[in-house]
CSV table of C-alpha atoms and ligand atoms in Angstrom, one decimal:
chain,number,residue,atom,x,y,z
A,1,MET,CA,102.0,114.0,71.7
A,2,ALA,CA,102.2,112.1,68.4
A,3,ARG,CA,100.2,109.0,67.9
A,4,ALA,CA,101.7,105.5,68.2
A,5,GLU,CA,99.2,103.2,66.6
A,6,ILE,CA,99.2,99.6,67.8
A,7,VAL,CA,99.7,97.3,64.8
A,8,GLN,CA,100.4,93.9,66.5
A,9,ILE,CA,100.0,92.1,69.8
A,10,HIS,CA,101.4,88.8,70.7
A,11,ALA,CA,101.6,86.8,73.9
A,12,ARG,CA,103.3,83.7,75.2
A,13,GLU,CA,103.9,81.7,78.3
A,14,VAL,CA,107.3,82.1,79.9
A,15,PHE,CA,108.7,81.3,83.4
A,16,ASP,CA,109.5,83.4,86.4
A,17,SER,CA,112.2,83.1,89.1
A,18,ARG,CA,110.4,80.3,90.9
A,19,GLY,CA,110.0,78.4,87.7
A,20,ARG,CA,106.3,79.2,87.5
A,21,PRO,CA,104.6,80.2,84.2
A,22,THR,CA,103.8,83.8,83.6
A,23,VAL,CA,102.5,86.0,80.8
A,24,GLU,CA,104.8,87.8,78.4
A,25,ALA,CA,103.0,90.3,76.0
A,26,VAL,CA,104.6,91.7,72.9
A,27,VAL,CA,103.2,94.9,71.5
A,28,THR,CA,104.3,96.6,68.2
A,29,CYS,CA,103.4,100.2,67.2
A,30,GLU,CA,103.5,101.6,63.7
A,31,GLY,CA,107.1,102.5,62.9
A,32,GLY,CA,108.4,100.8,66.1
A,33,ARG,CA,109.9,97.5,67.2
A,34,PRO,CA,108.1,94.7,69.0
A,35,CYS,CA,108.4,95.5,72.8
A,36,ARG,CA,107.8,93.0,75.5
A,37,ALA,CA,106.7,93.1,79.2
A,38,ILE,CA,106.3,90.2,81.6
A,39,ALA,CA,103.9,90.0,84.6
A,40,PRO,CA,105.5,89.2,88.0
A,41,ALA,CA,103.8,87.1,90.6
A,42,GLY,CA,103.6,87.3,94.4
A,43,ALA,CA,103.6,84.5,97.0
A,44,SER,CA,102.6,86.4,100.1
A,45,THR,CA,99.7,88.0,98.2
A,46,GLY,CA,97.1,90.3,99.8
A,47,ARG,CA,93.5,89.4,99.7
A,48,ALA,CA,92.6,92.7,98.0
A,49,GLU,CA,94.9,92.2,95.0
A,50,ALA,CA,93.8,91.9,91.4
A,51,ARG,CA,93.6,88.2,90.5
A,52,GLU,CA,96.0,86.5,88.1
A,53,LEU,CA,94.5,83.9,85.9
A,54,ARG,CA,95.9,80.3,86.2
A,55,ASP,CA,94.9,77.3,84.3
A,56,GLY,CA,94.4,74.9,87.1
A,57,GLY,CA,94.4,71.1,86.3
A,58,GLU,CA,97.3,68.8,86.0
A,59,ARG,CA,99.7,70.6,83.8
A,60,LEU,CA,102.6,72.4,85.7
A,61,GLY,CA,100.8,72.0,89.0
A,62,GLY,CA,97.9,74.1,87.8
A,63,TRP,CA,100.1,77.2,87.5
A,64,GLY,CA,99.9,77.4,83.7
A,65,VAL,CA,98.8,80.7,82.1
A,66,ARG,CA,97.7,79.4,78.7
A,67,ARG,CA,94.2,80.7,79.3
A,68,ALA,CA,95.6,84.2,80.1
A,69,VAL,CA,97.7,84.0,77.0
A,70,GLU,CA,94.7,83.0,74.9
A,71,ASN,CA,92.8,86.0,76.4
A,72,VAL,CA,95.4,88.3,75.1
A,73,LEU,CA,95.4,86.8,71.6
A,74,ARG,CA,91.7,86.3,71.1
A,75,GLU,CA,90.0,89.1,73.1
A,76,ILE,CA,92.5,91.8,74.0
A,77,ALA,CA,94.4,92.0,70.7
A,78,PRO,CA,91.4,92.6,68.5
A,79,ALA,CA,90.1,95.2,70.9
A,80,VAL,CA,93.3,97.1,71.2
A,81,ILE,CA,94.9,96.9,67.8
A,82,GLY,CA,94.5,100.2,65.9
A,83,ARG,CA,94.4,102.2,69.1
A,84,ASP,CA,96.9,104.8,70.1
A,85,ALA,CA,99.4,103.4,72.6
A,86,ALA,CA,100.6,106.9,73.5
A,87,ASP,CA,97.2,107.4,75.1
A,88,GLN,CA,97.9,105.0,78.0
A,89,ALA,CA,94.8,106.0,80.0
A,90,ALA,CA,92.6,105.0,77.0
A,91,ILE,CA,94.4,101.7,76.5
A,92,ASP,CA,94.1,100.8,80.1
A,93,ALA,CA,90.4,102.0,80.3
A,94,LYS,CA,89.7,99.7,77.4
A,95,LEU,CA,91.5,96.7,79.1
A,96,ILE,CA,89.5,97.3,82.3
A,97,ALA,CA,86.2,97.6,80.4
A,98,LEU,CA,86.9,94.5,78.4
A,99,ASP,CA,87.6,92.5,81.5
A,100,ALA,CA,84.6,93.9,83.3
A,101,SER,CA,85.1,92.0,86.5
A,102,ALA,CA,85.7,93.6,89.9
A,103,ASN,CA,89.2,92.2,90.4
A,104,LYS,CA,90.4,91.4,86.8
A,105,GLU,CA,89.8,87.7,87.3
A,106,ARG,CA,88.0,87.2,84.0
A,107,LEU,CA,90.8,88.0,81.6
A,108,GLY,CA,93.5,87.8,84.3
A,109,ALA,CA,95.5,90.7,85.9
A,110,ASN,CA,98.6,88.9,84.5
A,111,ALA,CA,97.2,89.2,81.0
A,112,LEU,CA,96.1,92.8,81.4
A,113,LEU,CA,99.3,94.0,83.1
A,114,ALA,CA,101.6,92.4,80.5
A,115,VAL,CA,99.7,94.2,77.7
A,116,SER,CA,99.4,97.5,79.6
A,117,LEU,CA,103.2,97.6,80.1
A,118,ALA,CA,104.2,96.3,76.7
A,119,SER,CA,102.0,99.1,75.2
A,120,ALA,CA,103.8,101.8,77.1
A,121,TYR,CA,107.2,100.4,75.9
A,122,ALA,CA,105.9,100.1,72.3
A,123,ALA,CA,104.7,103.7,72.4
A,124,ALA,CA,108.1,104.9,73.7
A,125,ASP,CA,109.9,103.0,71.0
A,126,ALA,CA,107.7,104.2,68.2
A,127,LEU,CA,108.0,107.8,69.5
A,128,GLY,CA,111.8,107.5,69.8
A,129,GLN,CA,111.7,108.1,73.6
A,130,SER,CA,113.6,106.3,76.3
A,131,ALA,CA,111.5,104.3,78.8
A,132,VAL,CA,112.1,106.9,81.5
A,133,GLU,CA,111.1,109.8,79.2
A,134,HIS,CA,107.9,108.1,78.2
A,135,LEU,CA,106.9,106.9,81.7
A,136,HIS,CA,107.8,110.4,83.1
A,137,TYR,CA,105.5,111.9,80.5
A,138,LEU,CA,102.7,109.5,81.5
A,139,TRP,CA,103.3,110.4,85.2
A,140,ARG,CA,103.1,114.1,84.5
A,141,GLN,CA,99.8,113.6,82.7
A,142,VAL,CA,98.4,111.9,85.8
A,143,ARG,CA,99.9,114.3,88.3
A,144,ASN,CA,98.9,117.4,86.3
A,145,PRO,CA,96.7,116.7,83.3
A,146,VAL,CA,97.1,120.3,82.0
A,147,HIS,CA,100.8,119.6,81.2
A,148,GLU,CA,101.1,118.1,77.8
A,149,SER,CA,104.8,118.7,77.3
A,150,ALA,CA,107.0,115.6,77.2
A,151,ALA,CA,110.1,117.6,78.2
A,152,LEU,CA,111.8,116.2,81.3
A,153,ASP,CA,111.7,118.1,84.6
A,154,THR,CA,115.1,118.7,86.1
A,155,VAL,CA,114.0,119.6,89.6
A,156,GLY,CA,111.2,118.9,92.0
A,157,HIS,CA,109.0,116.1,90.7
A,158,GLY,CA,111.4,115.1,87.9
A,159,PRO,CA,113.1,111.8,87.5
A,160,SER,CA,115.5,110.7,90.2
A,161,LEU,CA,117.5,107.7,91.3
A,162,PRO,CA,116.0,105.9,94.3
A,163,LEU,CA,117.1,104.8,97.7
A,164,PRO,CA,117.0,101.0,97.7
A,165,MET,CA,115.5,98.9,100.5
A,166,VAL,CA,117.3,95.6,100.3
A,167,ASN,CA,116.4,92.2,101.7
A,168,MET,CA,119.2,90.5,103.7
A,169,ILE,CA,117.5,87.8,105.8
A,170,SER,CA,114.3,86.1,104.5
A,171,GLY,CA,111.6,84.4,106.5
A,172,GLY,CA,107.9,83.8,106.2
A,173,LYS,CA,106.5,82.5,102.9
A,174,HIS,CA,109.7,83.3,101.0
A,175,ALA,CA,112.0,81.0,103.0
A,176,GLY,CA,110.1,78.1,104.4
A,177,GLY,CA,108.9,79.9,107.5
A,178,GLN,CA,112.2,79.7,109.3
A,179,LEU,CA,111.5,83.1,110.8
A,180,ASP,CA,108.0,84.7,111.3
A,181,PHE,CA,108.8,88.0,109.7
A,182,GLN,CA,109.2,87.9,106.0
A,183,ASP,CA,112.1,90.3,105.3
A,184,TYR,CA,114.9,91.8,107.4
A,185,LEU,CA,116.3,94.6,105.2
A,186,LEU,CA,119.0,97.2,105.0
A,187,MET,CA,118.7,100.8,103.7
A,188,PRO,CA,121.9,102.5,102.7
A,189,VAL,CA,120.8,105.9,104.0
A,190,GLY,CA,124.2,107.4,104.3
A,191,ALA,CA,125.4,106.7,100.7
A,192,ALA,CA,126.1,109.7,98.5
A,193,SER,CA,125.1,108.1,95.2
A,194,TYR,CA,123.0,105.2,94.0
A,195,SER,CA,126.1,103.2,92.9
A,196,GLN,CA,127.7,103.7,96.4
A,197,ALA,CA,124.4,102.6,98.0
A,198,LEU,CA,124.5,99.4,96.0
A,199,GLU,CA,128.2,98.8,96.7
A,200,TRP,CA,127.6,99.1,100.4
A,201,ILE,CA,124.7,96.7,100.2
A,202,VAL,CA,126.8,94.2,98.2
A,203,ALA,CA,129.6,94.4,100.8
A,204,ALA,CA,127.1,93.9,103.6
A,205,TYR,CA,125.5,90.9,101.8
A,206,GLN,CA,129.0,89.3,101.5
A,207,GLN,CA,129.7,89.9,105.2
A,208,LEU,CA,126.3,88.4,106.1
A,209,GLY,CA,127.2,85.2,104.2
A,210,ARG,CA,130.6,85.0,106.0
A,211,HIS,CA,129.0,85.8,109.4
A,212,LEU,CA,126.4,83.1,109.0
A,213,THR,CA,128.9,80.5,108.0
A,214,GLU,CA,131.1,81.3,111.0
A,215,ALA,CA,128.0,81.1,113.2
A,216,GLY,CA,127.5,77.5,112.1
A,217,HIS,CA,124.8,78.1,109.4
A,218,GLU,CA,127.0,76.4,106.8
A,219,GLY,CA,125.2,75.9,103.5
A,220,VAL,CA,122.3,78.1,104.4
A,221,LEU,CA,120.1,78.6,101.4
A,222,VAL,CA,118.7,81.8,100.0
A,223,GLY,CA,115.0,82.6,99.9
A,224,ASP,CA,112.8,83.5,96.9
A,225,GLU,CA,114.2,87.1,96.8
A,226,GLY,CA,117.8,86.1,97.4
A,227,GLY,CA,118.0,86.9,101.1
A,228,TYR,CA,119.7,84.3,103.4
A,229,GLY,CA,117.2,82.0,105.1
A,230,PRO,CA,118.9,80.8,108.3
A,231,LYS,CA,117.0,79.3,111.2
A,232,LEU,CA,117.4,81.8,114.0
A,233,ARG,CA,115.7,81.8,117.4
A,234,SER,CA,114.1,85.2,117.4
A,235,ASN,CA,113.6,88.5,115.6
A,236,GLU,CA,116.1,90.0,118.0
A,237,GLU,CA,118.7,87.5,116.9
A,238,ALA,CA,118.1,88.4,113.2
A,239,LEU,CA,118.5,92.1,114.1
A,240,ASP,CA,121.6,91.4,116.1
A,241,VAL,CA,123.1,89.6,113.1
A,242,LEU,CA,122.3,92.7,110.9
A,243,MET,CA,124.0,95.0,113.5
A,244,ARG,CA,127.1,92.8,113.6
A,245,VAL,CA,127.2,92.7,109.8
A,246,ILE,CA,126.9,96.5,109.5
A,247,GLU,CA,129.8,96.9,111.8
A,248,ARG,CA,131.9,94.2,110.1
A,249,THR,CA,131.3,96.1,106.8
A,250,GLY,CA,132.9,99.1,108.4
A,251,LEU,CA,129.8,101.2,108.3
A,252,ARG,CA,127.7,102.9,111.0
A,253,PRO,CA,124.4,101.4,112.0
A,254,GLY,CA,121.5,103.9,111.6
A,255,ARG,CA,123.7,106.5,109.9
A,256,ASP,CA,125.1,104.6,106.9
A,257,LEU,CA,123.0,101.5,106.9
A,258,ALA,CA,119.6,101.5,108.6
A,259,ILE,CA,117.3,98.6,109.2
A,260,ALA,CA,113.9,97.9,107.7
A,261,LEU,CA,111.4,95.1,108.3
A,262,ASP,CA,108.6,93.5,106.2
A,263,VAL,CA,106.6,91.8,108.9
A,264,ALA,CA,104.0,90.6,106.4
A,265,ALA,CA,101.8,90.0,109.4
A,266,SER,CA,98.7,89.0,107.4
A,267,HIS,CA,100.4,85.7,106.8
A,268,PHE,CA,100.7,84.6,110.4
A,269,HIS,CA,97.4,86.1,111.5
A,270,ASP,CA,94.5,83.8,112.2
A,271,ALA,CA,91.2,84.4,114.1
A,272,GLY,CA,92.4,87.6,115.6
A,273,LYS,CA,95.7,86.2,116.8
A,274,TYR,CA,99.3,86.6,115.5
A,275,ARG,CA,101.0,83.2,115.8
A,276,LEU,CA,104.8,83.5,116.0
A,277,SER,CA,105.4,79.8,115.3
A,278,ALA,CA,109.0,80.0,114.1
A,279,THR,CA,110.2,81.7,117.2
A,280,GLY,CA,108.7,79.7,120.1
A,281,GLY,CA,105.1,79.5,119.1
A,282,ARG,CA,104.0,82.6,121.0
A,283,GLU,CA,100.5,84.0,120.3
A,284,LEU,CA,100.1,87.7,120.3
A,285,THR,CA,97.1,90.0,120.1
A,286,GLY,CA,97.4,93.0,117.7
A,287,PRO,CA,98.3,95.4,120.5
A,288,GLU,CA,100.9,93.0,121.8
A,289,LEU,CA,102.5,92.7,118.3
A,290,ALA,CA,102.5,96.5,118.0
A,291,GLU,CA,104.2,96.6,121.4
A,292,HIS,CA,106.8,94.1,120.3
A,293,LEU,CA,107.5,96.2,117.2
A,294,THR,CA,107.7,99.4,119.2
A,295,GLY,CA,110.2,97.6,121.5
A,296,LEU,CA,112.3,96.6,118.5
A,297,VAL,CA,112.3,100.2,117.2
A,298,ARG,CA,113.6,101.4,120.6
A,299,GLN,CA,116.4,98.9,120.5
A,300,TYR,CA,117.6,98.9,116.9
A,301,PRO,CA,118.1,101.5,114.2
A,302,ILE,CA,114.9,100.6,112.4
A,303,VAL,CA,113.6,103.2,110.0
A,304,SER,CA,110.8,101.4,108.2
A,305,ILE,CA,108.2,98.7,109.0
A,306,GLU,CA,106.0,97.1,106.4
A,307,ASP,CA,102.7,95.3,107.1
A,308,GLY,CA,103.3,95.4,110.8
A,309,LEU,CA,99.8,94.2,111.3
A,310,ALA,CA,97.3,92.2,109.2
A,311,GLU,CA,95.6,93.5,106.1
A,312,ASP,CA,92.1,93.8,107.7
A,313,ASP,CA,93.2,94.8,111.2
A,314,TRP,CA,92.3,98.5,110.5
A,315,ASP,CA,91.8,99.3,114.2
A,316,GLY,CA,95.1,97.8,115.1
A,317,TRP,CA,96.8,99.7,112.3
A,318,THR,CA,95.3,103.0,113.6
A,319,GLU,CA,96.9,102.3,117.0
A,320,LEU,CA,100.2,101.2,115.5
A,321,THR,CA,100.3,104.3,113.4
A,322,LYS,CA,99.7,106.5,116.5
A,323,GLN,CA,102.5,104.7,118.3
A,324,LEU,CA,105.1,104.7,115.6
A,325,GLU,CA,104.4,107.3,112.9
A,326,ASP,CA,106.8,109.8,114.3
A,327,ARG,CA,109.6,107.2,114.6
A,328,VAL,CA,109.5,105.1,111.5
A,329,GLN,CA,108.1,104.8,108.0
A,330,LEU,CA,105.0,102.5,108.2
A,331,ILE,CA,104.3,100.8,104.8
A,332,GLY,CA,101.0,99.2,103.8
A,333,ASP,CA,101.6,96.4,101.3
A,334,ASP,CA,98.9,93.7,101.7
A,335,LEU,CA,97.0,96.4,103.5
A,336,PHE,CA,96.6,98.8,100.5
A,337,ALA,CA,97.3,96.4,97.7
A,338,THR,CA,98.1,99.4,95.4
A,339,ASN,CA,94.4,99.9,95.4
A,340,PRO,CA,93.2,103.6,95.4
A,341,GLU,CA,90.1,102.8,97.4
A,342,ARG,CA,92.0,101.0,100.1
A,343,LEU,CA,94.6,103.7,100.2
A,344,ARG,CA,91.9,106.4,100.4
A,345,HIS,CA,90.4,104.5,103.3
A,346,GLY,CA,93.7,104.4,105.0
A,347,ILE,CA,94.4,108.1,104.5
A,348,GLU,CA,91.0,108.9,106.0
A,349,ARG,CA,91.6,106.7,109.0
A,350,GLY,CA,95.2,108.0,109.5
A,351,VAL,CA,96.6,104.5,108.9
A,352,ALA,CA,100.3,104.1,107.8
A,353,ASN,CA,102.4,106.8,106.2
A,354,ALA,CA,103.8,105.0,103.2
A,355,VAL,CA,102.5,102.6,100.5
A,356,LEU,CA,104.2,99.8,98.6
A,357,ILE,CA,103.4,100.1,94.9
A,358,LYS,CA,103.2,96.8,93.0
A,359,LEU,CA,101.9,97.0,89.4
A,360,ASN,CA,100.3,93.6,89.4
A,361,GLN,CA,98.4,94.2,92.6
A,362,ILE,CA,96.2,96.5,90.7
A,363,GLY,CA,96.8,95.3,87.1
A,364,THR,CA,97.4,98.3,84.8
A,365,LEU,CA,100.0,101.0,84.5
A,366,SER,CA,97.4,103.8,84.6
A,367,GLU,CA,95.8,102.6,87.9
A,368,THR,CA,99.3,102.2,89.4
A,369,LEU,CA,100.0,105.8,88.5
A,370,GLN,CA,96.7,106.9,90.0
A,371,THR,CA,97.5,105.2,93.3
A,372,LEU,CA,101.0,106.8,93.2
A,373,LYS,CA,99.4,110.2,92.8
A,374,LEU,CA,97.0,109.7,95.6
A,375,ALA,CA,99.9,108.7,97.9
A,376,VAL,CA,102.1,111.7,96.9
A,377,ASP,CA,99.2,114.1,97.2
A,378,HIS,CA,98.6,113.0,100.8
A,379,GLY,CA,102.2,112.9,101.9
A,380,TYR,CA,102.4,109.1,101.9
A,381,ARG,CA,105.8,107.8,100.8
A,382,PRO,CA,105.7,105.5,97.8
A,383,ILE,CA,108.0,102.5,97.5
A,384,ILE,CA,108.0,100.9,94.1
A,385,SER,CA,108.3,97.1,94.6
A,386,ALA,CA,109.1,93.9,92.8
A,387,ARG,CA,107.3,90.6,93.6
A,388,SER,CA,108.8,87.4,95.0
A,389,GLY,CA,108.2,85.8,91.6
A,390,GLU,CA,110.2,88.0,89.1
A,391,THR,CA,111.8,87.9,85.7
A,392,GLU,CA,114.3,89.9,83.6
A,393,ASP,CA,111.6,92.6,83.1
A,394,VAL,CA,112.9,95.9,84.5
A,395,THR,CA,109.8,98.0,84.3
A,396,ILE,CA,109.9,98.9,88.0
A,397,ALA,CA,113.4,100.3,87.8
A,398,ASP,CA,112.4,102.5,84.9
A,399,LEU,CA,109.2,103.5,86.7
A,400,VAL,CA,110.9,104.5,90.0
A,401,VAL,CA,113.3,106.8,88.1
A,402,ALA,CA,110.6,108.2,85.8
A,403,THR,CA,108.2,109.1,88.6
A,404,GLY,CA,110.9,110.2,91.1
A,405,ALA,CA,109.1,108.0,93.6
A,406,GLY,CA,112.2,107.9,95.8
A,407,GLN,CA,112.4,104.3,97.1
A,408,ILE,CA,112.6,100.8,95.5
A,409,LYS,CA,112.3,97.4,97.0
A,410,VAL,CA,113.6,94.5,94.8
A,411,GLY,CA,114.9,91.8,97.1
A,412,SER,CA,118.5,90.9,97.7
A,413,VAL,CA,121.6,91.4,95.6
A,414,ALA,CA,121.7,87.8,94.5
A,415,ARG,CA,119.7,86.1,91.7
A,416,SER,CA,119.6,87.8,88.3
A,417,GLU,CA,115.9,88.7,88.3
A,418,ARG,CA,116.8,91.0,91.2
A,419,LEU,CA,120.1,92.3,89.8
A,420,ALA,CA,118.3,93.0,86.5
A,421,LYS,CA,116.6,95.9,88.3
A,422,TYR,CA,119.6,97.1,90.3
A,423,ASN,CA,121.7,97.0,87.1
A,424,GLN,CA,119.1,98.9,85.2
A,425,LEU,CA,119.3,101.6,87.8
A,426,LEU,CA,123.1,101.6,87.4
A,427,ARG,CA,122.6,102.2,83.7
A,428,TRP,CA,120.3,105.1,84.3
A,429,GLU,CA,122.7,106.6,86.8
A,430,ASP,CA,125.4,106.4,84.2
A,431,GLU,CA,123.4,107.6,81.3
A,432,CYS,CA,121.8,110.5,83.0
A,433,ALA,CA,125.3,111.9,83.7
A,434,GLY,CA,124.1,113.8,86.8
A,435,ARG,CA,121.0,115.3,85.3
A,436,TRP,CA,118.7,113.3,87.7
A,437,PRO,CA,119.5,113.6,91.4
A,438,TYR,CA,120.1,110.6,93.7
A,439,VAL,CA,117.5,111.1,96.5
A,440,GLY,CA,119.8,109.6,99.2
A,441,LYS,CA,118.2,109.4,102.6
A,442,GLY,CA,115.6,112.1,101.6
A,443,PRO,CA,112.5,109.9,101.6
A,444,VAL,CA,113.2,108.6,105.2
A,445,ALA,CA,115.0,111.6,106.6
A,446,THR,CA,112.1,112.6,108.9
A,447,TRP,CA,112.5,109.4,110.8
A,448,LEU,CA,116.3,109.4,110.8
A,449,SER,CA,116.4,112.8,112.5
A,450,ALA,CA,113.8,111.7,115.0
A,451,GLU,CA,116.2,109.1,116.4
B,501,LIG,P1,105.2,88.8,97.5
B,501,LIG,O1,106.2,89.4,98.6
B,501,LIG,O2,105.7,89.3,96.2
B,501,LIG,O3,105.4,87.3,97.7
B,501,LIG,O4,103.8,89.3,97.8
B,501,LIG,C1,106.7,90.7,98.6
B,501,LIG,C2,106.3,91.5,99.8
B,501,LIG,O5,105.5,91.1,100.6
B,501,LIG,O6,106.7,92.7,99.9
B,502,LIG,ZN1,105.3,93.0,101.8
């Protein structure tokens, strides 16, 4: 591959979808245009995540990222200018070495990720490649380092359009704790194309709005990811609402639209107990919560459950996996934190069967690809995911296509920071003109047929 020498790096503070500051980096390679990338930010963050650097103090409630921006300008730029952005592994290794802390807290994972991603986009631009072409080339290098060719695969591990997992009802930290579980989602498993999948979801979202209004939730607000945040009495009520909505949309529950949950259990776990404060204040042990989830899986067409138990409840997770691995996709988000060591530990213990991939949980593109490879090598389904604090940056949409990861989780179909990703996928579907397959229900088919 030709060289793409970095000639300039800039950074600035911009704002995310919650109105909080975040880092934008701008990288330019020889012969290319300036290319930018923006770090996202979580709210229901896992303890094992890489640390973003915030200013603290009075300004902007302490959320400012001027120190992270300064780190890009004063430390990262001089160390990286002159290097080859086409060699992503070397760029990221340099960023990691420069930071030199265990969790990227010194320079800030927000600073490192913005530079890491902007470098990849700058390399693509200078080399005259699309984002998908370049990210696919990087993915092939990680998957199979012997391959040097930048040519796109057309079958197998080539680029593909993903099955989306879309937030409909929000609870937990994203919607003022109106419900204990964080997301109640739909997966358009029966759609024949990505655009049809999105169209079904949009139709269901509109039906949900109508249904909630009719049920007396007039003026109900949407959460951080655009899902409706009604006050409901129980998880069952939320699931009943989704069932009704699927039917009202004229689609078949489980066949066309299946249900997924992000329990985000770490966030109502305290001193060994799971406190369901929004729905009656019950306190459950790990095995009782696992039993509750198993009951829901029996009752509803649920195909995927994320963070069903807390991030450090490894014993509980082993049990939950034994109980449910044949019936649903079990995703570790806070549990694995896109961290290869934590994922390896999970693989060894037989915990979960899928992993949420969030670039800023680990902090560089190369490490994200390494975690993705580890997942794929061990039969764990990857789901490329946005954060609750997002921007117009569409890297995750490009990445899910380029790696053929198969599933994407972005939030709901309201709010432009979410639609930016869904729309980018529509563009790829259009531009690839059938060259890249739509994966359909493929990634979760095992669990659908087990119904
Ligand atoms: P977060 O939530 O971005 O606030 O961490 C997303 C998720 O839990 O999947
Ligand atoms: Zn989650």
